One Martini backbone bead per residue (centre of mass of N, CA, C, O) as a GRO file, in nm:
protein
   89
    1THR     BB    1   2.636  -9.942  -3.110
    2VAL     BB    2   2.729  -9.951  -3.469
    3VAL     BB    3   2.705  -9.839  -3.807
    4VAL     BB    4   2.926  -9.978  -4.065
    5ASN     BB    5   2.869 -10.021  -4.376
    6GLY     BB    6   2.599 -10.196  -4.274
    7GLU     BB    7   2.744 -10.281  -4.003
    8VAL     BB    8   2.735 -10.415  -3.697
    9ARG     BB    9   2.886 -10.273  -3.403
   10VAL     BB   10   3.109 -10.284  -3.133
   11VAL     BB   11   3.181 -10.070  -2.849
   12SER     BB   12   3.484 -10.001  -2.664
   13CYS     BB   13   3.652  -9.949  -2.341
   14GLY     BB   14   3.971  -9.857  -2.159
   15ASP     BB   15   4.266  -9.857  -1.960
   16ASP     BB   16   4.442  -9.874  -2.245
   17ARG     BB   17   4.342  -9.603  -2.412
   18THR     BB   18   4.098  -9.736  -2.575
   19VAL     BB   19   3.903  -9.774  -2.874
   20ARG     BB   20   3.677 -10.031  -2.989
   21VAL     BB   21   3.593 -10.199  -3.296
   22TRP     BB   22   3.357 -10.463  -3.345
   23ALA     BB   23   3.281 -10.764  -3.458
   24ILE     BB   24   3.028 -10.978  -3.416
   25GLU     BB   25   3.145 -11.154  -3.623
   26GLY     BB   26   3.435 -11.314  -3.480
   27GLY     BB   27   3.551 -11.075  -3.278
   28ASP     BB   28   3.698 -10.849  -3.421
   29ALA     BB   29   3.925 -10.592  -3.424
   30LEU     BB   30   3.891 -10.326  -3.654
   31GLN     BB   31   3.949 -10.096  -3.435
   32VAL     BB   32   4.203  -9.870  -3.292
   33LEU     BB   33   4.167  -9.599  -3.073
   34ARG     BB   34   4.440  -9.345  -3.022
   35VAL     BB   35   4.425  -9.055  -2.790
   36HIS     BB   36   4.429  -9.121  -2.518
   37THR     BB   37   4.641  -9.086  -2.213
   38TYR     BB   38   4.421  -9.238  -2.059
   39GLY     BB   39   4.171  -9.379  -1.947
   40VAL     BB   40   3.864  -9.507  -2.064
   41LYS     BB   41   3.522  -9.443  -1.932
   42GLY     BB   42   3.357  -9.374  -2.209
   43VAL     BB   43   3.083  -9.471  -2.443
   44THR     BB   44   2.920  -9.360  -2.749
   45THR     BB   45   2.645  -9.325  -2.983
   46PHE     BB   46   2.565  -9.162  -3.306
   47VAL     BB   47   2.347  -8.983  -3.544
   48VAL     BB   48   2.429  -8.778  -3.841
   49HIS     BB   49   2.309  -8.775  -4.134
   50ASP     BB   50   2.382  -9.100  -4.150
   51ASP     BB   51   2.627  -9.059  -3.946
   52ALA     BB   52   2.847  -9.210  -3.757
   53ARG     BB   53   2.931  -9.187  -3.401
   54VAL     BB   54   3.197  -9.160  -3.158
   55VAL     BB   55   3.212  -9.126  -2.798
   56SER     BB   56   3.474  -9.026  -2.575
   57CYS     BB   57   3.610  -9.072  -2.236
   58GLY     BB   58   3.850  -8.951  -1.972
   59ASP     BB   59   4.115  -8.913  -1.745
   60ASP     BB   60   4.235  -8.669  -1.938
   61GLY     BB   61   3.969  -8.468  -1.994
   62THR     BB   62   3.848  -8.593  -2.258
   63ILE     BB   63   3.664  -8.554  -2.568
   64CYS     BB   64   3.586  -8.780  -2.834
   65ILE     BB   65   3.523  -8.761  -3.189
   66TRP     BB   66   3.416  -9.016  -3.419
   67ASP     BB   67   3.477  -9.182  -3.731
   68PRO     BB   68   3.450  -9.521  -3.797
   69ARG     BB   69   3.533  -9.500  -4.113
   70ALA     BB   70   3.820  -9.327  -4.090
   71GLY     BB   71   3.951  -9.418  -3.813
   72SER     BB   72   4.198  -9.290  -3.567
   73ASP     BB   73   4.084  -9.000  -3.595
   74ALA     BB   74   3.980  -8.735  -3.443
   75LEU     BB   75   3.756  -8.483  -3.499
   76VAL     BB   76   3.711  -8.407  -3.184
   77VAL     BB   77   3.867  -8.211  -2.901
   78PRO     BB   78   3.736  -8.097  -2.646
   79GLU     BB   79   3.755  -7.837  -2.413
   80GLY     BB   80   3.723  -7.790  -2.019
   81HIS     BB   81   3.821  -8.005  -1.849
   82SER     BB   82   4.017  -8.056  -1.537
   83GLY     BB   83   3.928  -8.357  -1.539
   84ALA     BB   84   3.780  -8.625  -1.534
   85VAL     BB   85   3.577  -8.818  -1.762
   86ASN     BB   86   3.301  -9.048  -1.678
   87GLY     BB   87   3.084  -8.952  -1.911
   88VAL     BB   88   2.851  -9.029  -2.180
   89ALA     BB   89   2.523  -8.948  -2.384
   0.00000   0.00000   0.00000
């Protein structure tokens, strides 16, 4: 889960190459984040200086760091893995 503008959201990832931010009430997908080029294998959230972040990883060997308030552009896409990244914590 992540808090965006005072609202608790659920974050998911999947083989469709997306990370989705969902409203708990109503179940609507509020954001669909598309940067990964293969399936997304893991997602986690954290807070830095009261700002929420979402981190995703995938079969394309990338880790993406997102600001869920800003939309669909990844803040950082670190490089270094030569194969799939199967989890983040």
